[in-house]
Coordinates of C-alpha atoms and ligand atoms in Angstrom, one line a residue:
M1 CA 181.2 23.3 93.8
E2 CA 180.2 25.3 96.9
I3 CA 182.0 28.2 96.5
H4 CA 180.5 27.9 92.8
T5 CA 177.3 27.8 94.7
N6 CA 177.6 30.6 96.9
N7 CA 178.9 32.9 94.3
K8 CA 175.7 32.0 92.0
L9 CA 173.9 32.6 95.3
K10 CA 175.2 36.1 96.0
Q11 CA 174.4 36.3 92.1
N12 CA 171.1 36.0 92.0
L13 CA 170.8 38.2 95.5
I14 CA 172.5 41.4 94.2
S15 CA 169.9 40.9 90.3
I16 CA 166.8 40.4 93.3
F17 CA 168.5 43.6 95.4
F18 CA 169.1 46.1 91.4
I19 CA 165.5 45.4 91.2
L20 CA 163.9 46.0 93.8
I21 CA 166.0 49.3 93.3
L22 CA 164.7 50.0 89.8
I23 CA 161.8 49.0 92.1
H24 CA 161.4 51.9 94.0
L25 CA 163.0 53.9 91.7
S26 CA 160.1 53.9 89.2
F27 CA 157.9 54.6 91.8
S28 CA 160.1 57.6 93.3
I29 CA 160.0 59.2 89.2
K30 CA 156.2 58.1 89.4
G31 CA 155.5 60.1 92.4
Y32 CA 157.4 62.9 91.6
N33 CA 155.1 63.5 88.4
F34 CA 152.7 63.6 89.9
K35 CA 153.3 66.8 91.2
S36 CA 151.9 68.7 87.6
Q37 CA 148.4 70.3 88.6
E38 CA 146.7 68.0 86.5
L39 CA 147.9 64.7 87.4
I40 CA 148.0 65.6 91.5
T41 CA 143.7 66.5 90.0
K42 CA 143.2 63.3 89.2
D43 CA 145.4 61.2 92.1
L44 CA 143.8 62.8 94.8
K45 CA 140.5 60.7 94.3
C46 CA 143.3 57.4 94.3
S47 CA 145.5 58.2 97.4
S48 CA 149.1 58.3 98.1
S49 CA 151.0 58.9 100.8
I50 CA 150.8 62.3 102.5
R51 CA 148.2 63.9 103.2
G52 CA 146.6 67.6 103.1
K53 CA 148.7 69.4 106.2
S54 CA 147.3 72.9 106.8
I55 CA 144.4 75.0 105.6
I56 CA 144.0 78.4 107.1
L57 CA 139.8 79.7 106.4
M58 CA 139.5 84.1 106.3
I59 CA 136.7 85.3 107.1
G60 CA 135.6 88.7 106.6
D61 CA 132.7 88.7 108.5
G62 CA 129.6 91.4 106.1
M63 CA 132.5 90.9 103.2
G64 CA 130.4 91.9 100.3
F65 CA 131.9 92.5 96.6
E66 CA 131.1 96.1 97.3
Q67 CA 133.1 96.4 100.3
L68 CA 135.8 95.4 99.1
K69 CA 135.8 97.1 95.7
L70 CA 135.1 100.4 99.0
A71 CA 138.3 98.7 99.9
R72 CA 139.9 98.0 96.9
W73 CA 139.5 101.4 95.7
V74 CA 140.5 103.0 98.9
E75 CA 143.9 101.3 99.2
I76 CA 145.0 100.6 96.1
G77 CA 143.4 102.5 93.8
K78 CA 140.3 101.8 91.4
D79 CA 143.3 99.8 88.1
D80 CA 145.0 97.6 90.4
R81 CA 143.3 94.9 92.7
F82 CA 144.2 92.6 95.9
S83 CA 146.4 90.1 96.3
M84 CA 143.3 87.8 97.6
E85 CA 141.5 88.9 94.2
K86 CA 144.9 88.1 92.4
L87 CA 144.7 84.4 93.7
P88 CA 143.6 81.6 90.4
F89 CA 140.0 80.8 92.2
H90 CA 137.3 82.8 92.6
L91 CA 134.3 82.2 93.1
N92 CA 130.7 83.3 94.1
V93 CA 129.0 81.9 97.2
T94 CA 125.1 81.6 98.4
T95 CA 124.6 82.7 101.7
N96 CA 121.3 81.3 102.7
S97 CA 120.5 79.4 106.2
S98 CA 118.8 76.9 106.4
D99 CA 115.0 78.7 107.7
N100 CA 115.6 81.9 105.7
L101 CA 117.2 83.6 102.8
I102 CA 118.9 86.3 104.6
T103 CA 121.5 83.7 107.6
D104 CA 123.1 85.4 109.9
S105 CA 126.6 84.9 111.4
A106 CA 126.1 81.9 113.3
A107 CA 124.4 79.9 110.4
A108 CA 127.1 80.8 107.8
A109 CA 129.8 79.8 110.1
T110 CA 127.6 76.6 110.5
A111 CA 128.2 76.6 107.0
M112 CA 131.5 76.2 106.0
A113 CA 132.6 75.3 109.7
T114 CA 130.5 71.3 109.2
G115 CA 129.4 71.2 105.7
N116 CA 125.4 71.5 106.7
K117 CA 122.9 74.8 106.8
T118 CA 121.0 75.2 110.0
N119 CA 118.6 77.7 111.4
N120 CA 120.0 81.3 111.5
G121 CA 121.5 81.7 115.0
M122 CA 122.6 77.4 116.0
L123 CA 125.7 77.3 117.1
A124 CA 126.9 74.2 115.2
I125 CA 124.3 71.9 115.0
S126 CA 121.1 70.7 113.3
P127 CA 117.8 72.3 113.6
L128 CA 116.9 69.4 115.3
L129 CA 119.8 70.4 117.6
E130 CA 122.6 67.2 116.7
P131 CA 125.7 68.5 116.5
L132 CA 127.7 69.0 113.8
E133 CA 131.7 68.0 113.7
T134 CA 133.6 71.1 113.5
I135 CA 136.5 71.0 110.6
L136 CA 138.3 72.8 113.5
E137 CA 137.5 68.9 115.7
I138 CA 138.0 66.8 112.3
A139 CA 141.7 68.4 112.4
H140 CA 142.2 67.7 115.5
Q141 CA 141.4 63.9 115.3
L142 CA 143.8 64.2 113.3
G143 CA 146.4 65.1 115.2
K144 CA 147.1 68.9 114.1
S145 CA 147.0 72.3 116.4
T146 CA 144.4 74.8 115.4
G147 CA 143.7 77.9 116.0
I148 CA 141.1 80.9 116.5
I149 CA 141.8 84.4 115.8
T150 CA 139.0 87.1 115.5
T151 CA 138.1 90.5 115.7
T152 CA 135.6 89.7 117.8
A153 CA 135.3 88.4 121.3
L154 CA 136.3 85.1 121.0
T155 CA 133.0 84.3 122.4
H156 CA 130.9 85.0 118.5
A157 CA 129.2 83.6 116.3
T158 CA 131.4 83.0 114.1
P159 CA 135.1 81.9 116.4
A160 CA 132.1 79.6 118.4
A161 CA 130.8 77.5 115.8
F162 CA 134.4 76.3 114.7
M163 CA 134.6 75.7 118.3
T164 CA 131.3 74.8 120.0
H165 CA 128.2 72.9 119.3
V166 CA 125.7 75.5 121.3
K167 CA 121.0 76.6 120.0
S168 CA 122.0 79.5 120.9
R169 CA 124.7 82.3 119.9
Y170 CA 123.9 84.1 122.6
N171 CA 124.5 81.9 125.0
T172 CA 127.7 83.3 126.0
S173 CA 128.2 81.6 129.4
E174 CA 128.2 77.9 127.4
I175 CA 129.5 79.4 124.7
S176 CA 133.0 80.0 126.9
R177 CA 131.8 77.5 129.1
Q178 CA 133.0 74.9 125.8
I179 CA 135.6 76.8 124.6
V180 CA 137.4 76.2 128.1
E181 CA 136.5 72.9 128.8
N182 CA 136.2 71.2 125.4
S183 CA 137.2 73.1 122.8
N184 CA 141.2 72.4 123.4
V185 CA 142.1 74.9 121.1
S186 CA 146.2 75.9 121.4
I187 CA 145.7 79.6 119.9
L188 CA 143.0 81.8 120.9
L189 CA 143.4 85.6 120.5
G190 CA 141.0 88.6 119.7
G191 CA 138.5 89.5 122.5
G192 CA 136.1 89.2 125.0
K193 CA 137.2 89.0 128.4
D194 CA 134.5 89.9 130.2
Y195 CA 132.3 86.6 129.1
F196 CA 135.8 84.2 130.5
S197 CA 135.1 83.8 134.2
A198 CA 137.6 85.3 136.3
S199 CA 137.3 80.7 137.4
Q200 CA 137.3 80.0 133.6
L201 CA 140.7 81.6 133.4
L202 CA 142.9 80.0 136.0
Q203 CA 141.2 76.4 134.3
L204 CA 143.0 77.5 130.8
E205 CA 145.6 78.7 133.3
M206 CA 145.7 75.0 134.5
K207 CA 146.2 73.4 131.1
G208 CA 149.5 74.9 130.6
Y209 CA 147.8 78.3 128.3
H210 CA 149.4 81.5 129.1
L211 CA 146.8 84.7 129.3
L212 CA 148.3 87.6 126.7
E213 CA 146.3 91.1 127.4
N214 CA 148.0 93.0 125.3
R215 CA 149.7 93.6 122.0
S216 CA 153.8 93.5 123.1
Q217 CA 152.8 90.4 124.9
L218 CA 151.8 89.1 121.8
I219 CA 155.0 90.3 119.9
S220 CA 157.1 88.7 122.6
T221 CA 155.5 85.5 123.1
N222 CA 156.9 82.0 122.3
Y223 CA 154.8 79.8 123.7
S224 CA 152.5 77.3 122.4
N225 CA 149.8 77.0 124.3
L226 CA 147.8 81.1 123.5
I227 CA 144.0 82.5 124.9
G228 CA 145.0 86.4 123.8
L229 CA 142.3 88.0 125.2
F230 CA 143.0 92.0 124.0
A231 CA 139.2 93.8 124.6
P232 CA 136.3 93.0 127.2
T233 CA 134.2 92.3 124.1
H234 CA 135.3 93.4 120.3
L235 CA 139.2 94.6 119.5
P236 CA 138.4 98.2 118.8
Y237 CA 137.4 99.1 115.1
E238 CA 141.0 99.7 113.1
I239 CA 140.4 104.0 114.1
E240 CA 140.0 103.2 117.4
R241 CA 142.8 101.2 117.7
N242 CA 146.5 102.1 119.5
P243 CA 149.2 100.3 117.9
E244 CA 150.5 99.9 121.3
I245 CA 147.5 97.8 123.6
S246 CA 145.8 96.4 120.8
P247 CA 146.8 94.2 118.3
S248 CA 145.5 94.0 115.1
L249 CA 145.2 91.5 112.5
S250 CA 147.7 91.2 111.1
D251 CA 149.5 91.1 114.3
M252 CA 147.5 87.9 115.1
T253 CA 147.6 86.2 111.8
I254 CA 151.7 86.5 111.4
K255 CA 152.2 85.4 115.9
A256 CA 149.7 82.1 115.2
L257 CA 151.7 81.3 111.8
E258 CA 154.6 81.3 113.7
I259 CA 153.5 79.2 116.3
L260 CA 150.7 76.3 114.6
S261 CA 154.0 75.8 111.2
Q262 CA 155.9 74.2 114.4
D263 CA 153.5 71.1 114.6
P264 CA 155.2 69.3 112.3
E265 CA 152.0 67.0 111.6
G266 CA 149.8 70.5 110.7
F267 CA 147.3 72.8 111.0
F268 CA 143.6 74.4 111.6
L269 CA 144.1 78.8 111.6
L270 CA 141.2 80.1 111.4
V271 CA 140.8 84.1 110.9
E272 CA 137.8 86.5 111.4
G273 CA 138.0 89.3 110.5
G274 CA 134.8 90.5 111.7
R275 CA 134.5 93.8 112.6
I276 CA 133.5 94.8 108.6
D277 CA 130.2 93.7 109.7
H278 CA 129.5 95.9 112.2
G279 CA 130.5 99.2 110.0
G280 CA 127.8 97.4 107.7
H281 CA 124.7 97.5 110.8
K282 CA 125.7 101.0 111.4
N283 CA 126.4 102.2 106.8
N284 CA 129.5 103.2 108.7
K285 CA 131.7 103.1 105.1
T286 CA 134.2 104.3 106.3
N287 CA 134.9 101.0 109.0
V288 CA 133.5 98.8 106.6
A289 CA 137.2 100.4 104.7
L290 CA 139.5 100.3 107.2
E291 CA 138.4 96.2 109.1
T292 CA 138.1 95.1 105.4
I293 CA 141.7 97.1 104.6
E294 CA 143.0 95.6 108.1
F295 CA 141.3 91.5 106.5
H296 CA 143.3 92.0 102.8
Y297 CA 146.8 93.3 104.9
A298 CA 146.2 90.3 107.1
V299 CA 145.1 87.6 104.5
N300 CA 148.4 89.6 102.4
T301 CA 150.8 87.3 105.9
A302 CA 148.8 84.1 105.2
I303 CA 149.5 84.3 100.7
S304 CA 152.7 84.8 101.5
Y305 CA 153.2 81.8 104.0
S306 CA 150.9 79.7 101.3
K307 CA 153.8 80.6 99.0
T308 CA 156.4 80.0 100.2
N309 CA 154.9 76.9 102.6
G310 CA 154.2 73.9 100.3
N311 CA 151.0 72.1 101.0
V312 CA 148.7 74.0 103.0
L313 CA 145.4 75.4 101.7
L314 CA 144.2 79.0 101.4
L315 CA 140.3 79.7 101.7
I316 CA 139.3 83.6 101.8
T317 CA 136.1 84.3 101.5
S318 CA 132.8 86.0 103.9
D319 CA 129.7 84.9 105.7
H320 CA 127.1 87.5 104.4
E321 CA 126.9 91.0 102.5
T322 CA 126.0 93.2 106.2
G323 CA 124.0 96.7 104.5
G324 CA 124.0 96.3 101.5
L325 CA 126.6 98.5 100.1
T326 CA 127.2 100.1 96.6
I327 CA 129.2 102.6 95.4
L328 CA 128.1 106.3 93.7
N329 CA 130.6 107.5 92.2
D330 CA 133.6 109.0 92.8
T331 CA 136.3 112.2 93.0
L332 CA 139.5 110.6 94.3
T333 CA 142.9 111.3 93.0
N334 CA 146.0 109.3 92.4
N335 CA 147.4 110.2 96.1
I336 CA 147.5 106.2 97.2
P337 CA 148.7 105.6 101.1
T338 CA 152.1 104.0 100.5
S339 CA 155.5 102.6 102.1
N340 CA 157.7 105.6 102.4
K341 CA 155.2 107.7 104.2
N342 CA 154.5 107.5 107.4
A343 CA 151.2 105.7 109.7
E344 CA 149.3 109.0 110.2
E345 CA 149.8 110.2 106.6
N346 CA 148.3 107.0 105.4
R347 CA 144.7 107.3 108.3
L348 CA 145.4 110.9 106.9
I349 CA 144.8 109.7 103.2
R350 CA 142.9 106.5 103.5
I351 CA 140.5 108.9 105.5
E352 CA 140.2 111.2 102.4
R353 CA 139.7 108.8 100.0
I354 CA 137.1 107.1 101.9
N355 CA 135.4 110.6 102.3
N356 CA 136.0 111.2 98.5
I357 CA 133.7 107.4 97.8
S358 CA 129.4 108.3 97.6
V359 CA 128.2 105.2 98.9
S360 CA 124.6 104.1 99.2
W361 CA 122.8 101.5 101.9
T362 CA 119.8 99.3 102.2
T363 CA 119.9 98.5 105.0
T364 CA 120.8 98.3 108.6
C365 CA 120.7 94.5 108.4
H366 CA 122.6 91.8 106.5
T367 CA 122.0 90.7 102.6
N368 CA 120.7 87.9 100.9
Q369 CA 124.0 88.9 98.3
D370 CA 126.3 86.3 96.5
V371 CA 129.7 86.7 99.2
P372 CA 133.1 86.2 97.2
F373 CA 135.8 83.3 98.1
F374 CA 139.5 82.8 96.3
G375 CA 141.8 80.5 97.0
Y376 CA 145.3 78.7 97.4
R377 CA 145.9 75.3 95.7
T378 CA 141.5 74.9 95.9
D379 CA 142.5 73.4 91.7
F380 CA 142.4 70.2 92.9
Y381 CA 138.8 70.2 94.4
G382 CA 137.8 70.8 90.5
L383 CA 136.2 74.1 91.2
N384 CA 138.0 75.3 87.9
N385 CA 134.5 74.4 85.8
L386 CA 132.4 76.7 88.4
S387 CA 131.5 80.0 89.1
I388 CA 128.9 79.6 92.2
I389 CA 129.3 77.6 95.7
D390 CA 127.5 76.7 98.1
N391 CA 129.1 78.0 101.3
T392 CA 128.3 74.2 102.5
E393 CA 130.7 73.5 99.7
L394 CA 133.6 75.0 102.1
F395 CA 133.3 72.4 104.1
N396 CA 133.7 69.5 101.4
I397 CA 137.1 70.9 100.1
M398 CA 138.8 71.5 103.4
K399 CA 138.0 67.8 104.7
A400 CA 138.4 66.9 101.3
Y401 CA 142.1 68.1 100.9
F402 CA 142.6 67.1 105.1
S403 CA 141.8 63.0 104.8
I404 CA 142.5 62.9 101.1
T405 CA 146.2 62.1 100.8
L406 CA 148.6 64.0 98.3
V407 CA 152.1 64.0 96.8
N408 CA 154.2 66.6 98.6
D409 CA 156.1 67.8 96.4
S410 CA 159.0 68.6 98.3
N411 CA 159.0 65.1 99.5
S412 CA 158.8 63.1 96.5
L413 CA 161.9 64.8 95.3
I414 CA 164.3 64.3 98.6
E415 CA 162.5 60.7 97.4
L416 CA 163.6 61.0 93.5
I417 CA 167.1 61.6 94.6
I418 CA 167.4 59.2 97.5
G419 CA 166.3 56.4 93.9
V420 CA 168.6 57.7 91.9
V421 CA 171.8 57.6 94.4
I422 CA 170.7 53.9 95.2
A423 CA 170.3 52.9 91.7
G424 CA 173.0 53.8 90.0
F425 CA 175.4 53.0 93.2
T426 CA 174.4 49.8 92.8
T427 CA 174.7 49.3 89.4
T428 CA 178.0 50.9 90.1
I429 CA 178.9 47.9 91.9
F430 CA 176.6 45.3 89.6
V431 CA 179.2 46.7 87.1
I432 CA 182.3 46.3 88.8
I433 CA 181.6 42.9 90.0
Y434 CA 180.9 41.8 86.9
L435 CA 183.8 43.1 85.2
W436 CA 186.0 41.5 88.0
K437 CA 184.2 38.5 87.0
K438 CA 185.1 38.6 83.7
K439 CA 188.5 39.2 85.0
K440 CA 188.8 36.4 86.6
K441 CA 187.7 34.3 84.2
L442 CA 189.8 35.8 82.2
R443 CA 193.1 34.7 83.6
G444 CA 190.9 31.3 84.4
Ligands
LIG1 ZN1 126.1 91.1 110.9

C-alpha cells in the first residue's frame, strides 16, 4: 500500500515537472519569436526581460545635408552613398533653440542630451536655470560605462552639455570642474589640455584615470579609465593633422568601443566630429569636406560594431548646419581615393576633387536648416511613419531604448535551445518510466 502511494506520488511529481518544462518551453518559443522586428515593436511597449544595452550617438557639428553631399562627392563620387546614408532610417531633424530660430551647439546638444529646449549658450540647464538630467547620467544610473569623444576641446559645448550643467558655455573653468569632480565618464578623448589645471589632472589621476597625450599612447593603452588631451584647445584639422602625434576621430572611436564593450552592463558613447562647424564658420570647403569625410570613417567603425554586436542603438546626426553651404557645379573625374593608393596620393586626390567643386555660402554663422538623422536599430520607435522629428526626440528615443526592455536575440535563442533540450530529456525519462511500468505490469 505504502509502495503504491509512493509510486503515485512519484508519478504526480514527474507530471508536474513535465508540465513546468512545457510552460518554460512555450515561453522560450514565444520569446524567440519576438526576434521579428514587428513583434519587437509591439513588445517594446509592454516589457520583457532585457533592457536596451548600449547607445552610440554620433554628432557631426555643423554638418548639414550639403556638407555631407560635398564630402560624399569628394570621397566616393556622386553616384555612391556613404554607409550611414544606406542605413534603414533617415529623417530630417529640426534644430531651433528655445530663444532663437537658429540654435548654437550648446542648446542643440542640450536638446539631444536632455529632451528639453533651452536658450543658446546654456548647457543641460533650462531657461529657468534648472539642471536637466542627461542621457549620460541616466546611463550611469543604470550602471553603464560612458565615453565622450570629440575633435574639439572636451570642455566645448557639445560634449559639455552631456556631462555638465552650466549656465554659460563660455565658463570653461566651471565646465572642467564639473567634468573632473562630477561627471564620472570613463573614457574622455579630445582636446582642451589648457582648460584643465595641473591639480585637476592630478585629481583625475587619483581617481584612476590615465592621461594620454598622443596617438601612440592611445593606440597602445588598455586601461579602462582614460582622459586623452591631445591638443591645448581643439585637435588639429584633418588637413594639418600629423598622424604620428594626433589621433583621428576614427582612432578614438575604435579605442573607446574596444574598452567600453567590455562592460557587461553596456555603455553610452558620444562621438563628435566637432570641427566641420569650424570649417563652416570660415566658409572653408576643404576643411568642411575633410572633417566630414573623417566623421564618415568614424561612423563606419560604429556601424560595423553595431552590426556585429547585438543590442546597440546607433544614432548619427548633426546639431545644426553652418554656413548655408550650396554646391553650385563641378568638374569631377572618376579618380577617387582608394585603399590601394597610399595616404599621400589619396590626400592629393581629395584636394583636387574639392577644388573641382564650386560652392557658395550665405553666412559665416549657423542656419535654421534641418539636419540629417540616420539610425540603426531605431525602427522600434515608430519612426517609420515620420519624415521629420525635432532634435529633442533623439533624447526620447535613447531614453526609451534604455528604459524599455528588449528581447535579446542571442539570449532568447539560447533559452529556446535549453528549453528544447530539457523538454526532450524529460519526455524521454517519462516515456522510459511508462514503458518500464507497463512491462512490469505485463510480467505481473
Ligand atoms: Zn558653430
